[in-house]
Backbone as JSON, one array per atom type, in Angstrom:
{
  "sequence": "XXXXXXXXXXXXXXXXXXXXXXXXXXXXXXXXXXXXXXXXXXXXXXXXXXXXXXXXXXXXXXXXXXXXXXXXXXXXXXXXXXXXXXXXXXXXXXXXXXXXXXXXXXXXXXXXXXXXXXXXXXXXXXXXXXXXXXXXXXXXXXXXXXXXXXXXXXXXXXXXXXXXXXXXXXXXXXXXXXXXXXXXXXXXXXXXX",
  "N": [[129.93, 113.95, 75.76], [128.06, 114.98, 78.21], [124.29, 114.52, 78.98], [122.28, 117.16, 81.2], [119.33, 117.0, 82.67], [117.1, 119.59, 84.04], [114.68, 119.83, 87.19], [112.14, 120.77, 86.73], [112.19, 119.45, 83.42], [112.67, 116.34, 84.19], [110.2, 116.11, 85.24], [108.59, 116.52, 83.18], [109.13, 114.7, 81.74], [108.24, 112.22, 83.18], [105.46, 112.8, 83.08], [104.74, 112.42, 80.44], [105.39, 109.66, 80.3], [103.69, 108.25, 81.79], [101.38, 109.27, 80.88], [101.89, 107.79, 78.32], [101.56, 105.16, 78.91], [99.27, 104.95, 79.52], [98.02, 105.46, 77.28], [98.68, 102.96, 75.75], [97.93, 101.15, 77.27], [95.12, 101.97, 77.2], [94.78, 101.43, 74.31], [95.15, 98.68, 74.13], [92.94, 97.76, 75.14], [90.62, 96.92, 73.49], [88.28, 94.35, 71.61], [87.12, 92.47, 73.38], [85.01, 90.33, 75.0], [83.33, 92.02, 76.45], [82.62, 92.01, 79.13], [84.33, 92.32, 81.05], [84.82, 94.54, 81.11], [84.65, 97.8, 82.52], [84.17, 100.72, 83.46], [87.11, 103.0, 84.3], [87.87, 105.69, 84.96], [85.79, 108.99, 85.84], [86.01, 110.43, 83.8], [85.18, 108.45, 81.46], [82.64, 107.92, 81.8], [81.05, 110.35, 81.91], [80.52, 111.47, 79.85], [78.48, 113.19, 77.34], [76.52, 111.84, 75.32], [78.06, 109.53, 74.46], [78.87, 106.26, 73.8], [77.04, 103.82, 74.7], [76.93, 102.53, 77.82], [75.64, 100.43, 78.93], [75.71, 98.75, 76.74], [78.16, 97.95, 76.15], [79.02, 97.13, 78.44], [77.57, 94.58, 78.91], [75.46, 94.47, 80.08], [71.71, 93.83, 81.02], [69.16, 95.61, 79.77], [66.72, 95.51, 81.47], [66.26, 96.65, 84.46], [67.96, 96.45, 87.79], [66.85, 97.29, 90.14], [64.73, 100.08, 90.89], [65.53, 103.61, 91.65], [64.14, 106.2, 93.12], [63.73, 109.7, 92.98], [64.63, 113.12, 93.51], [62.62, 115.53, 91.71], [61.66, 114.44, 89.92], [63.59, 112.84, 89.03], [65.25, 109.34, 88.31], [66.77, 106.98, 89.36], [68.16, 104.0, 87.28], [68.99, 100.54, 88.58], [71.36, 98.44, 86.78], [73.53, 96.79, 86.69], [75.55, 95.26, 89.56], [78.52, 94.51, 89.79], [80.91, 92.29, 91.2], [84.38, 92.49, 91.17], [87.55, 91.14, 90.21], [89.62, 92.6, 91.26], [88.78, 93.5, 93.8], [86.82, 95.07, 93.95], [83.33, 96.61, 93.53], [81.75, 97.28, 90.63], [79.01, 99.59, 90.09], [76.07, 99.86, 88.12], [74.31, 102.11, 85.95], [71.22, 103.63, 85.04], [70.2, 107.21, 84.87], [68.17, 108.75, 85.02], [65.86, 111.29, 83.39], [62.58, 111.92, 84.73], [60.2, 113.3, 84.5], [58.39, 116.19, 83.43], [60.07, 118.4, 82.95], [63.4, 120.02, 82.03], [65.81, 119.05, 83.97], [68.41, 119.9, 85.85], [71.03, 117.91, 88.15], [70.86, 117.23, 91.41], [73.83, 119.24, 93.18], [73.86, 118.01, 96.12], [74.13, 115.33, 95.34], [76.75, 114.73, 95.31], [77.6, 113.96, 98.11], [78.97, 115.05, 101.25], [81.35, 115.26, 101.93], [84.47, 117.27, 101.95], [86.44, 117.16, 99.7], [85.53, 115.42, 97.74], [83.46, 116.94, 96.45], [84.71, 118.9, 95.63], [85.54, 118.05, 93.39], [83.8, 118.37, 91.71], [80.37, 117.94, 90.32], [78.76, 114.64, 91.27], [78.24, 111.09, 92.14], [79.33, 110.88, 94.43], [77.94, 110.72, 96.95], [77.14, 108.31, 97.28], [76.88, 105.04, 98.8], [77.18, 101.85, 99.88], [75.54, 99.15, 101.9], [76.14, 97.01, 103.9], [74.23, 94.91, 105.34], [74.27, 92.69, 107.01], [77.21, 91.86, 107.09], [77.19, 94.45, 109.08], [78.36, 96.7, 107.54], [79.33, 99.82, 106.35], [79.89, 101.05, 103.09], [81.83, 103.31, 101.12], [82.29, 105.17, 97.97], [84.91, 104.92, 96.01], [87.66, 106.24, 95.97], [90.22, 108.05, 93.58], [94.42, 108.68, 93.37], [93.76, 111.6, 93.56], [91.7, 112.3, 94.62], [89.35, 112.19, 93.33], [86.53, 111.07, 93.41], [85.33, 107.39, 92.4], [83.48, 107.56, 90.25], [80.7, 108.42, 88.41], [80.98, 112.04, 87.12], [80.41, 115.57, 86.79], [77.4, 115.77, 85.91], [75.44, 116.76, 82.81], [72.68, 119.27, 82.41], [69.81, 117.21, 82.39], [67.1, 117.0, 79.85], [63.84, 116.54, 79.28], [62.9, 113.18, 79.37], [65.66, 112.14, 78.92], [68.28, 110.44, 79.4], [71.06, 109.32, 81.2], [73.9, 107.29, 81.32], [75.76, 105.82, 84.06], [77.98, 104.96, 87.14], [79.39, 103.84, 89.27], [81.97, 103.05, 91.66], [83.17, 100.68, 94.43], [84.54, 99.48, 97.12], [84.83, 95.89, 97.75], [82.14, 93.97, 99.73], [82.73, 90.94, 101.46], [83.0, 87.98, 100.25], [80.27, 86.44, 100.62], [79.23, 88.01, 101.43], [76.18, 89.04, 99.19], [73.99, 90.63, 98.97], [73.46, 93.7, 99.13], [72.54, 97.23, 100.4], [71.51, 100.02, 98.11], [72.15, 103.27, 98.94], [71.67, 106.7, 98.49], [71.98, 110.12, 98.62], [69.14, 111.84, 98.83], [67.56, 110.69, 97.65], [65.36, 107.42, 97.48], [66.44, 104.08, 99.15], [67.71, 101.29, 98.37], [67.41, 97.37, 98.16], [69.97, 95.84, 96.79], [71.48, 93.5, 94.37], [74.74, 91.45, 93.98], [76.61, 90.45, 91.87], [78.75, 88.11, 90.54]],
  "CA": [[128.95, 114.99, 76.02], [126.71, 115.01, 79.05], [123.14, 115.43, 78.88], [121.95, 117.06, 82.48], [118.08, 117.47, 83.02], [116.74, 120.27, 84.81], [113.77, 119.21, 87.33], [111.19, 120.37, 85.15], [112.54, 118.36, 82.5], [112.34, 114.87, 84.43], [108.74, 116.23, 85.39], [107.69, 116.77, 82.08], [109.29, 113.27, 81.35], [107.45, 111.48, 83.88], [104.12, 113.06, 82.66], [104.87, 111.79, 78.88], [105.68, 108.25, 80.46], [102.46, 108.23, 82.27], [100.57, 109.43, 79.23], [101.95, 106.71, 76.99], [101.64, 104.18, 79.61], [98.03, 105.1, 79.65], [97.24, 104.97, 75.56], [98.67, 101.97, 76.0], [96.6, 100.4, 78.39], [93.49, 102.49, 76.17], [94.86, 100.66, 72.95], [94.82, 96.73, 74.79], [91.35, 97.47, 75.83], [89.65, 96.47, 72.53], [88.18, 93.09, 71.27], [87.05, 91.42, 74.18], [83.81, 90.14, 74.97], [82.96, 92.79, 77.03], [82.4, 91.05, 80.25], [85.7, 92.46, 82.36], [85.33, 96.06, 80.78], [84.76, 98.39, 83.69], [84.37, 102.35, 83.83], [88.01, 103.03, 85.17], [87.44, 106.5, 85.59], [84.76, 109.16, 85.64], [85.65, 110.31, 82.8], [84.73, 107.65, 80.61], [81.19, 107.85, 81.86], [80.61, 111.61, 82.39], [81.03, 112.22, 78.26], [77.18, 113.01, 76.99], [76.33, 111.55, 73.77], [78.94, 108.73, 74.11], [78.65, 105.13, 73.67], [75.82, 103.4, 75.21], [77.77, 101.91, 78.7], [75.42, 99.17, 79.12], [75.75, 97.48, 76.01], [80.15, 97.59, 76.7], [79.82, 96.2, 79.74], [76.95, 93.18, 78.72], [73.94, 94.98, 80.91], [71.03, 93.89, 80.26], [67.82, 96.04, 79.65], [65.95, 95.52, 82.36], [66.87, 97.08, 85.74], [67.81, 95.44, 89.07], [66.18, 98.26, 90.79], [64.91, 101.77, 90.82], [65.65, 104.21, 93.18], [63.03, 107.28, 92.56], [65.17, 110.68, 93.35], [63.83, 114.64, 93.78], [62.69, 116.73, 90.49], [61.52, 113.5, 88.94], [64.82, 112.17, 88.39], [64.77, 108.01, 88.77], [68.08, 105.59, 89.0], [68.02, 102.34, 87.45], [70.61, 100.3, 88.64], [71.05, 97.48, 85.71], [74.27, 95.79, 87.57], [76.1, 95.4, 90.58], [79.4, 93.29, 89.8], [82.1, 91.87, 91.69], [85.63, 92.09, 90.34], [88.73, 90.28, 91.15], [90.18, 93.08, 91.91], [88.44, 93.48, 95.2], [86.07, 96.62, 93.99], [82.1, 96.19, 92.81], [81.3, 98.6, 90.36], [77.03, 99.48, 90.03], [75.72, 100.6, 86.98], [72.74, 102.09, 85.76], [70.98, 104.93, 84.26], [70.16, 108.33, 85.43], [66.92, 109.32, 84.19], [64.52, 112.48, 83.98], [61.05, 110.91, 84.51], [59.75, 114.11, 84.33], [58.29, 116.75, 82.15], [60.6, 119.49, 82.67], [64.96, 120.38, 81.73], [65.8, 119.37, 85.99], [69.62, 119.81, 86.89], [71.28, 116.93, 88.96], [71.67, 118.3, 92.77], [75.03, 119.17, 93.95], [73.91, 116.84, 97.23], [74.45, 114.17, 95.33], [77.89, 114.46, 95.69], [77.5, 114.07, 99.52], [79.51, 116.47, 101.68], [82.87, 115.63, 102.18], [84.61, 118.69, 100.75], [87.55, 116.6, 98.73], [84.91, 114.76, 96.88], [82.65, 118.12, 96.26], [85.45, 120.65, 95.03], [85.77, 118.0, 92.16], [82.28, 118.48, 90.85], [78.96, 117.28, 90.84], [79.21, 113.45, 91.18], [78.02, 110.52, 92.9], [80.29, 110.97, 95.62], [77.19, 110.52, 98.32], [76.97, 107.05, 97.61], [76.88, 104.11, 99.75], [76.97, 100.55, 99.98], [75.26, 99.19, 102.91], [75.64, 95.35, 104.39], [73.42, 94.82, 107.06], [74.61, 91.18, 107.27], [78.44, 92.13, 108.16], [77.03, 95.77, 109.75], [79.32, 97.3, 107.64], [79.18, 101.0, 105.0], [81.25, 101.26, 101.97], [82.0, 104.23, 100.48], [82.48, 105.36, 96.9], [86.33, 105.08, 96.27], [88.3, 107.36, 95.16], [91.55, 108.06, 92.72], [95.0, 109.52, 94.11], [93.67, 112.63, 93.35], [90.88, 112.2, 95.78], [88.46, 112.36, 92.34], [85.54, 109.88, 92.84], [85.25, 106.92, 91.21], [81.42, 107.65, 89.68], [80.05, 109.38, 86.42], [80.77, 113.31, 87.7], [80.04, 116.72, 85.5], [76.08, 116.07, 85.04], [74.44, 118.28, 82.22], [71.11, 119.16, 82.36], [68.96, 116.39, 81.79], [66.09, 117.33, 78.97], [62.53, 115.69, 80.19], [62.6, 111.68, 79.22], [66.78, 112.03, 78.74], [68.83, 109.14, 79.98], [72.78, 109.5, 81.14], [74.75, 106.3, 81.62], [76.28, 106.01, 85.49], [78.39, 103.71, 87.43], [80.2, 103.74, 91.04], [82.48, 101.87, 92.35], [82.78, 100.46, 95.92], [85.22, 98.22, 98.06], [83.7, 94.76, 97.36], [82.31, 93.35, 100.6], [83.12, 90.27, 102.01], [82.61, 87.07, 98.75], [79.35, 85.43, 101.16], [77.77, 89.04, 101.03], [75.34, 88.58, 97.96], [72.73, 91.74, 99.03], [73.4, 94.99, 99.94], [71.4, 98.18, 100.16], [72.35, 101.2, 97.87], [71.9, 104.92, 99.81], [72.04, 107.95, 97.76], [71.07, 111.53, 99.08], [67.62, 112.43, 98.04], [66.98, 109.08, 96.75], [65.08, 105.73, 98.08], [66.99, 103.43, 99.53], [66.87, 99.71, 97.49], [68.53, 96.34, 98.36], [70.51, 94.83, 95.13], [71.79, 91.76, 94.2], [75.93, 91.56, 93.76], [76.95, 89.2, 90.73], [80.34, 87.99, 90.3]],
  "C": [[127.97, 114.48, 77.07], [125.33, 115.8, 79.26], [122.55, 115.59, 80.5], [120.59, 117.87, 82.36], [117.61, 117.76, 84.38], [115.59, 119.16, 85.83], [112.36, 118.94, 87.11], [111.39, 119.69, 84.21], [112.26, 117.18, 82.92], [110.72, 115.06, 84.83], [108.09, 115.98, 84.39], [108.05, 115.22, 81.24], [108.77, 112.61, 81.97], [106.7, 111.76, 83.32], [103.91, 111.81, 81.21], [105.08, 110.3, 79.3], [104.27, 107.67, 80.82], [101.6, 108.53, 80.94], [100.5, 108.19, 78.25], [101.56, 105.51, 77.3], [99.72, 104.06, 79.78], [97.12, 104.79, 78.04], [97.63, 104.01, 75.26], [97.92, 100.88, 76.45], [94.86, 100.88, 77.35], [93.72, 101.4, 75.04], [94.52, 99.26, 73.28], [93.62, 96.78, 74.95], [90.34, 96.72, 75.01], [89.24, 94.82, 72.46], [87.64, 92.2, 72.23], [85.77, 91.13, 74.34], [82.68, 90.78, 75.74], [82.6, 93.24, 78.52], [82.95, 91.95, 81.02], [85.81, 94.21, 81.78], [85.0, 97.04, 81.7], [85.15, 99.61, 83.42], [85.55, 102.29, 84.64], [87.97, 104.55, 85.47], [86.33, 107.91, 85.41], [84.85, 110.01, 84.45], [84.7, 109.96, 81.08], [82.95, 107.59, 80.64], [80.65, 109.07, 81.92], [80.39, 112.4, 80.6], [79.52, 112.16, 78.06], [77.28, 112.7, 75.75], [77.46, 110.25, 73.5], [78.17, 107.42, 74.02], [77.5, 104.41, 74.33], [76.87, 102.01, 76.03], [76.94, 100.18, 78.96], [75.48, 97.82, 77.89], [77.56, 97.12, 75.92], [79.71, 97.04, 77.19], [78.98, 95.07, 80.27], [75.58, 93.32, 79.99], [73.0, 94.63, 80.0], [70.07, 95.43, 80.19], [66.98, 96.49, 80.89], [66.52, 95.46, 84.12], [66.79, 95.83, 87.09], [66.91, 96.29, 90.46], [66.09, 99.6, 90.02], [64.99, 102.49, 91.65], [64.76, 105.87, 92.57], [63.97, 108.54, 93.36], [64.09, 112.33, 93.18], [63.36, 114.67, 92.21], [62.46, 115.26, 89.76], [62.49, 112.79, 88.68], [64.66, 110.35, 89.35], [66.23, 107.79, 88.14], [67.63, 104.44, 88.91], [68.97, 102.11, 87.48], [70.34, 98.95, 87.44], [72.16, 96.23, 86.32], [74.93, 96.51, 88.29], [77.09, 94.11, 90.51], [80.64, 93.58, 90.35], [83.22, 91.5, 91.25], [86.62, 91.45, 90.67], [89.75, 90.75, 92.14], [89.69, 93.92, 93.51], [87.24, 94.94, 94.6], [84.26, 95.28, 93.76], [81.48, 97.51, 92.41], [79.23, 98.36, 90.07], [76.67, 100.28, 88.87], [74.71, 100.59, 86.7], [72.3, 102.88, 84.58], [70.11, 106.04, 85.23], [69.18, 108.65, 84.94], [65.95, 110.61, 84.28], [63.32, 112.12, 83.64], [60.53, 111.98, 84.35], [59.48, 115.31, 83.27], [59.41, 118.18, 81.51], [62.74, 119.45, 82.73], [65.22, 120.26, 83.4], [67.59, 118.79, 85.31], [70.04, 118.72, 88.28], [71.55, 117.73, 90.12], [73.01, 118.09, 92.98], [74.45, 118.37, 95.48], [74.35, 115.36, 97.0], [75.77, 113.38, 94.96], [78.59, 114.17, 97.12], [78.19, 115.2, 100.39], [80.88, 116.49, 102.49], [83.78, 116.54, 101.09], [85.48, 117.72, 99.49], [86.91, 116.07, 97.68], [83.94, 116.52, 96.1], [83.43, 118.94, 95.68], [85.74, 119.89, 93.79], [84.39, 117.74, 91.06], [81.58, 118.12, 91.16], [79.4, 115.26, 90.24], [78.56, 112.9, 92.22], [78.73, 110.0, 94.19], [79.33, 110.41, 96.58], [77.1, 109.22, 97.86], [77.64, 106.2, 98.5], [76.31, 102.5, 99.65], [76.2, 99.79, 101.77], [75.22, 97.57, 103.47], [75.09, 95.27, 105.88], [74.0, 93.63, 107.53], [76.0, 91.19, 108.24], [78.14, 93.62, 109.21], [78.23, 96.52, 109.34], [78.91, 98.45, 106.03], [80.16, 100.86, 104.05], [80.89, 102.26, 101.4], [82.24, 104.15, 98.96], [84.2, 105.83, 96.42], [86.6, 106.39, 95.39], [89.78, 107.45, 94.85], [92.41, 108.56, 93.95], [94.96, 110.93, 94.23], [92.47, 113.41, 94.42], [89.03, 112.52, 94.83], [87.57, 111.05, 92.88], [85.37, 108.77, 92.02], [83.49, 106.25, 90.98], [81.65, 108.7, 88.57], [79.98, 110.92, 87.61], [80.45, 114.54, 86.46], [78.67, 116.3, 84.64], [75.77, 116.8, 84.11], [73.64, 117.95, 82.5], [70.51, 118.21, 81.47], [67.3, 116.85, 81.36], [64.96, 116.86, 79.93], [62.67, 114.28, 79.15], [64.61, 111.4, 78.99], [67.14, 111.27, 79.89], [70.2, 109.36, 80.16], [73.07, 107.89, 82.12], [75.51, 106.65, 83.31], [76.71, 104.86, 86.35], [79.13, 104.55, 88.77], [80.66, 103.11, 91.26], [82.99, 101.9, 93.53], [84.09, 99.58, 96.05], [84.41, 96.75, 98.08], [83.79, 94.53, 98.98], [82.45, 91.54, 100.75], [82.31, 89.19, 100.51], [81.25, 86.61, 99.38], [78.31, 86.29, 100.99], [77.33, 89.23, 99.51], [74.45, 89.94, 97.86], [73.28, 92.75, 99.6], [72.69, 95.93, 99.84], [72.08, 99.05, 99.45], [71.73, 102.56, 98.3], [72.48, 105.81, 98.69], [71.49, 109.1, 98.11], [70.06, 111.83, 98.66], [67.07, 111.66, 97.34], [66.31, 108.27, 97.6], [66.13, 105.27, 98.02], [66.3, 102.37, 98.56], [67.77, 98.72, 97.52], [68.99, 95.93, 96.85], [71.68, 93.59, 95.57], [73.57, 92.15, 93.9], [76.16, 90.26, 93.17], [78.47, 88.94, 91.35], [81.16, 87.54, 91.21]]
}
């Protein structure tokens, strides 16, 4: 007896391979000391009410900067680490310093459309080395999804949302770079790792 699958069929078998290959990889993730754990995509950071990202991924407390932003809203960045795998993700918190329910701007997804038609997201970010004179962008999946915390809700007045980006690491000697965000201060930070 021969079994012959249509090409929906091997589609819908690829998917399920990918899927499993993925709760896989979710299931290994546990137990570790928290160090190497890393927002892989924006998912994981875009969920409200979830886990508290800086104590995963061994942040401390106390910010490496703030970057002060429209409508009251203030970024602290808490780290900026260098992975092996050539990225440096930045993590912080998103804050409403202010007294009133303020909405994250759609600008601060910057304004390339591919990044913008998949939501509100830190797409406009930017890495900046003055040292090599060189920008880094905010990478992005094969899907052309961002890889940053996207799908803001409305942040209450003193409400806090977890947020991370990740970049092209520059060069191992660069130590400082600046981070740029639309409607934000500019603020040099430190790169661990």
């Amino acid at each position: 007896m021969s079994i012959r699958f249509t090409a929906k069929a091997r589609r819908g078998m690829a998917a399920l391979s990918v899927v499993a290959g993925l709760a896989l990889g979710v299931a290994g993730c546990g137990g570790g000391d928290g160090e190497d754990e890393k927002p892989q995509t924006s998912a994981s950071a875009s969920q409200p009410g979830g886990s508290d990202q800086r104590a995963q991924e061994g942040q401390s407390d106390e910010p490496l900067t703030e970057l002060k932003g429209p409508d009251s809203l203030l970024l602290q960045i808490t780290s900026a680490v260098r992975d092996s795998g050539g990225f440096v993700t930045v993590s912080g918190t998103l804050k409403n310093d202010g007294g009133d329910t303020v909405n994250v701007p759609a600008q601060l997804s910057g304004n390339e459309t591919e990044i913008i038609r998949n939501g509100r997201s830190l797409g406009g970010a930017t890495l900046v080395d003055s040292q090599g004179k060189k920008r880094y962008y905010v990478l992005r999946d094969t899907d052309g999804r961002p890889l940053t915390t996207t799908n803001f809700p409305a942040l209450k007045s003193g409400e806090t949302l977890p947020v991370f980006m990740q970049f092209p690491a520059p060069p191992a000697d660069t130590t400082e770079v600046t981070l740029q965000l639309p409607m934000f201060a500019t603020a040099p930070i430190k790169i661990s790792g």
